[in-house]
């Protein structure tokens, strides 16, 4: 039995007309001989509308009840898609997360899938029905309805594909994964394929196409994930194991992020206790630190720089004011106007000197670098936004992105 | 344990403010020492909005999928009410029909409750939580979500009260049951109490306060049903067993209906085959016949009169045109401008002569009667609408309604 899981996001099912478009795509796939399980999100801004009602009642509504509320969004879209398929003569059945028995653990609004009972799915597949499953939701041990948090529907789709050991197709409002943001670099290339690891780095860098959880799940169970447009008939990008790739280039993609600010602390006492205390207090306030760099000690003090999302800058400064009063010698500098440019590539593992190559490119253009951090398959640079376009251009041209 | 089931309809939970009003009423009842189960309908016009989407897709959407769709309406209102109670410091939990395990049988969109598993309800009652249950919905043997059709939430509430053997309170946008429509007779009296049987007759006459199914269920399990306003603090009406009533008057209530038309067939062949054929063909076209009267035969033909809803008059005439061509002697007359006035009262059983008494009243006012039908506890008269107000006044005064 040739099975495929397809996932359509909120924009793709945002109106009755769009739902009809999705239904026609499903029917086309079915005519190719596939048994199809479709995972759908809530229509357009429906989830936001429901959340607005909840927050009108309380600033901190019980999360169990929020899940009860927002899970209705997907229930609406699965029923409408099923009706549309049936109206077009295609036998279909809609199922909620609890009906599929998508078992979850953990807290409400950010539950994790622990297992899926495939009995019901296999039963309807045998009947040759298109199965429409509500994404983003499951059920916990108390039979409460749960939701999976950000990127939840992608995770539902990949989890079902993992259970059935079949490919997964994610249809969205972008037509694939690009070497860099096409809005910033018009000559950006769409990738035919990318490895799970590279995609994970791209996801964490905010390329925004797919959530990291779904990619991790695909990697764990070896499920190829195809990302393509739900509106256009263009080839998309496949995310799969690197071992399956014949060649690997040094750099696969480049991500640009303008949402962070950089904080530099000078004259910090050279003590792991102090440094550790700073970052644990920031963590307690839920400030997300991304890049961190620390200078070598000089006169028994160090400089520490790190990036934080601009929207968390206020919380970060509150934490730091505590240290300013405790250690009056500390100087805090913040710079909000920065560009974080990251290059990602599995090929970096085998090709040394990528960092040096980029330093040379930037030096030639006189682009100053505020901060650098590196990982096994990623290098991130903080530069001035005014140099962003030049940097993108020279790096993209050098590495053929 | 003092338990009570309260039901709030769509208007009562039509906005966040109204939901807050309902929450405050629940808290007040809890402070009186009650354990409370609350059954709620979908907010205001939410169900209609969902149905519009379904019918935009198909004129005849699969009913299973319609149930999947419209059951989200109650799921939204239970979660919002639970959030509101929790925000006011009252421990509450919302449960869908399937979560309560309200088992149903029969077709989608008009399922019947076969049983309720009270394990989960009793579990949460013991925890002293207010339990908010989605009305109008249940689950069938395939684990599909079902809905109960018209009056469904009232039925859910009375069914839960029946299972737990506790009283049921129905809060709605009217403040009780009146002896006759207060919009037609300003001096109409609100009844303190009414028997199930009388209420059933009133319900079928379209007094519109409660659906017959819920009343039948209350009668079967001996559950007193209290009907009152959700907006005002006024005493309402209790529906209970007649045996519990000390006295009974001849007439409890009077219902007025202007939605029917009268059809008279003259010169119909005096043959049960023909008469039977007429009514079975009307039934096949889903024409609802209410009153029927037939004259004695004369010259081997009879006259038959019956009332049908005005909106079904077209279908009825189509059926009758078949008989007009088959039996050219038949004459069909229709009269759309009629008033159906019905008096209901359990006391009629023991007090004879009510019909005669009303004939005399109408005769005194020169009000012609087009048709009369009687049952054990009800008499219906068809009169001209121009005489409606006079008839209401003289009957209400005579019987103290």
Short mmCIF file of N, CA and C in Angstrom, two decimals, chain B residues 165-222:
data_model
loop_
_atom_site.label_atom_id
_atom_site.label_comp_id
_atom_site.label_asym_id
_atom_site.label_seq_id
_atom_site.Cartn_x
_atom_site.Cartn_y
_atom_site.Cartn_z
N UNK B 165 -30.24 11.59 39.16
CA UNK B 165 -31.44 11.74 39.99
C UNK B 165 -31.42 13.02 40.81
N UNK B 166 -31.27 14.13 40.09
CA UNK B 166 -31.24 15.44 40.76
C UNK B 166 -32.11 16.41 39.96
N UNK B 167 -32.49 17.55 40.52
CA UNK B 167 -33.32 18.49 39.77
C UNK B 167 -32.56 19.15 38.62
N UNK B 168 -33.34 19.67 37.67
CA UNK B 168 -32.75 20.31 36.50
C UNK B 168 -33.33 21.71 36.37
N UNK B 169 -32.44 22.69 36.13
CA UNK B 169 -32.89 24.07 35.96
C UNK B 169 -32.52 24.55 34.56
N UNK B 170 -33.52 25.01 33.82
CA UNK B 170 -33.29 25.49 32.46
C UNK B 170 -33.37 27.01 32.48
N UNK B 171 -32.23 27.69 32.24
CA UNK B 171 -32.24 29.15 32.20
C UNK B 171 -32.22 29.62 30.75
N UNK B 172 -33.13 30.53 30.45
CA UNK B 172 -33.35 30.89 29.06
C UNK B 172 -33.66 32.38 28.94
N UNK B 173 -34.08 32.82 27.76
CA UNK B 173 -34.37 34.25 27.61
C UNK B 173 -35.83 34.60 27.89
N UNK B 174 -36.64 33.61 28.29
CA UNK B 174 -37.97 33.94 28.81
C UNK B 174 -37.96 33.63 30.31
N UNK B 175 -38.86 34.22 31.06
CA UNK B 175 -38.75 34.08 32.51
C UNK B 175 -39.69 33.03 33.10
N UNK B 176 -40.19 32.14 32.24
CA UNK B 176 -41.05 31.08 32.74
C UNK B 176 -42.08 30.71 31.70
N UNK B 177 -43.04 29.90 32.11
CA UNK B 177 -44.08 29.47 31.18
C UNK B 177 -45.37 30.21 31.53
N UNK B 178 -45.97 30.79 30.52
CA UNK B 178 -47.17 31.60 30.72
C UNK B 178 -48.42 30.84 30.29
N UNK B 179 -49.54 31.22 30.88
CA UNK B 179 -50.82 30.59 30.54
C UNK B 179 -51.15 30.83 29.08
N UNK B 180 -50.73 31.97 28.55
CA UNK B 180 -50.82 32.21 27.11
C UNK B 180 -49.76 33.23 26.74
N UNK B 181 -49.54 33.44 25.44
CA UNK B 181 -48.45 34.30 24.99
C UNK B 181 -48.63 35.73 25.49
N UNK B 182 -47.73 36.24 26.35
CA UNK B 182 -47.90 37.60 26.92
C UNK B 182 -47.86 38.69 25.86
N UNK B 183 -47.29 38.39 24.69
CA UNK B 183 -47.27 39.41 23.63
C UNK B 183 -48.66 39.58 23.03
N UNK B 184 -49.51 38.52 23.15
CA UNK B 184 -50.86 38.58 22.59
C UNK B 184 -51.89 38.96 23.65
N UNK B 185 -51.57 38.65 24.91
CA UNK B 185 -52.53 38.95 25.99
C UNK B 185 -51.71 39.45 27.17
N UNK B 186 -51.72 40.77 27.34
CA UNK B 186 -50.78 41.38 28.29
C UNK B 186 -51.04 40.93 29.73
N UNK B 187 -52.28 40.49 30.00
CA UNK B 187 -52.58 40.07 31.37
C UNK B 187 -52.30 38.59 31.61
N UNK B 188 -51.62 37.94 30.65
CA UNK B 188 -51.31 36.52 30.81
C UNK B 188 -50.55 36.28 32.11
N UNK B 189 -50.85 35.16 32.75
CA UNK B 189 -50.22 34.87 34.04
C UNK B 189 -49.05 33.91 33.88
N UNK B 190 -47.98 34.16 34.63
CA UNK B 190 -46.90 33.18 34.66
C UNK B 190 -47.32 32.05 35.57
N UNK B 191 -47.11 30.83 35.12
CA UNK B 191 -47.51 29.68 35.92
C UNK B 191 -46.41 29.34 36.93
N UNK B 192 -46.81 29.05 38.16
CA UNK B 192 -45.83 28.58 39.14
C UNK B 192 -45.39 27.16 38.78
N UNK B 193 -46.35 26.39 38.28
CA UNK B 193 -46.06 25.00 37.96
C UNK B 193 -46.97 24.51 36.85
N UNK B 194 -46.52 23.49 36.18
CA UNK B 194 -47.28 22.88 35.10
C UNK B 194 -46.88 21.41 35.05
N UNK B 195 -47.82 20.56 34.62
CA UNK B 195 -47.48 19.13 34.58
C UNK B 195 -46.71 18.83 33.29
N UNK B 196 -45.98 17.71 33.30
CA UNK B 196 -45.25 17.30 32.09
C UNK B 196 -46.19 17.21 30.89
N UNK B 197 -47.34 16.59 31.10
CA UNK B 197 -48.27 16.37 29.99
C UNK B 197 -48.76 17.67 29.37
N UNK B 198 -49.14 18.60 30.25
CA UNK B 198 -49.59 19.89 29.75
C UNK B 198 -48.47 20.59 29.00
N UNK B 199 -47.26 20.52 29.57
CA UNK B 199 -46.12 21.17 28.96
C UNK B 199 -45.83 20.54 27.60
N UNK B 200 -46.01 19.22 27.50
CA UNK B 200 -45.80 18.55 26.22
C UNK B 200 -46.77 19.07 25.17
N UNK B 201 -48.02 19.26 25.55
CA UNK B 201 -48.99 19.79 24.61
C UNK B 201 -48.64 21.22 24.23
N UNK B 202 -48.22 22.00 25.22
CA UNK B 202 -47.83 23.38 24.94
C UNK B 202 -46.62 23.41 24.02
N UNK B 203 -45.66 22.51 24.27
CA UNK B 203 -44.45 22.46 23.45
C UNK B 203 -44.80 22.15 22.01
N UNK B 204 -45.69 21.16 21.82
CA UNK B 204 -46.03 20.78 20.45
C UNK B 204 -46.85 21.87 19.77
N UNK B 205 -47.45 22.74 20.56
CA UNK B 205 -48.19 23.86 20.00
C UNK B 205 -47.29 25.05 19.71
N UNK B 206 -46.02 24.86 19.93
CA UNK B 206 -45.09 25.90 19.53
C UNK B 206 -44.96 27.03 20.52
N UNK B 207 -45.14 26.76 21.81
CA UNK B 207 -44.92 27.83 22.78
C UNK B 207 -43.42 28.14 22.83
N UNK B 208 -42.59 27.20 22.32
CA UNK B 208 -41.19 27.52 22.01
C UNK B 208 -40.24 27.58 23.18
N UNK B 209 -40.74 27.42 24.39
CA UNK B 209 -39.84 27.55 25.54
C UNK B 209 -38.92 26.34 25.64
N UNK B 210 -39.47 25.15 25.48
CA UNK B 210 -38.66 23.94 25.62
C UNK B 210 -39.09 22.90 24.61
N UNK B 211 -38.14 22.05 24.21
CA UNK B 211 -38.46 21.02 23.25
C UNK B 211 -39.11 19.83 23.96
N UNK B 212 -40.04 19.19 23.27
CA UNK B 212 -40.79 18.07 23.85
C UNK B 212 -39.91 16.93 24.36
N UNK B 213 -38.79 16.66 23.66
CA UNK B 213 -37.94 15.53 24.06
C UNK B 213 -37.47 15.65 25.50
N UNK B 214 -37.04 16.86 25.87
CA UNK B 214 -36.51 17.06 27.23
C UNK B 214 -37.62 16.84 28.25
N UNK B 215 -38.83 17.29 27.92
CA UNK B 215 -39.95 17.16 28.85
C UNK B 215 -40.33 15.69 29.02
N UNK B 216 -40.36 14.97 27.90
CA UNK B 216 -40.66 13.53 27.96
C UNK B 216 -39.67 12.79 28.85
N UNK B 217 -38.39 13.16 28.70
CA UNK B 217 -37.34 12.53 29.49
C UNK B 217 -37.54 12.83 30.98
N UNK B 218 -37.86 14.09 31.28
CA UNK B 218 -38.10 14.48 32.67
C UNK B 218 -39.26 13.70 33.25
N UNK B 219 -40.31 13.54 32.44
CA UNK B 219 -41.49 12.78 32.88
C UNK B 219 -41.13 11.33 33.15
N UNK B 220 -40.35 10.74 32.23
CA UNK B 220 -39.99 9.32 32.34
C UNK B 220 -39.22 9.05 33.63
N UNK B 221 -38.27 9.94 33.97
CA UNK B 221 -37.42 9.71 35.15
C UNK B 221 -37.86 10.52 36.37
N UNK B 222 -39.00 11.24 36.24
CA UNK B 222 -39.52 11.99 37.39
C UNK B 222 -38.60 13.11 37.86
#
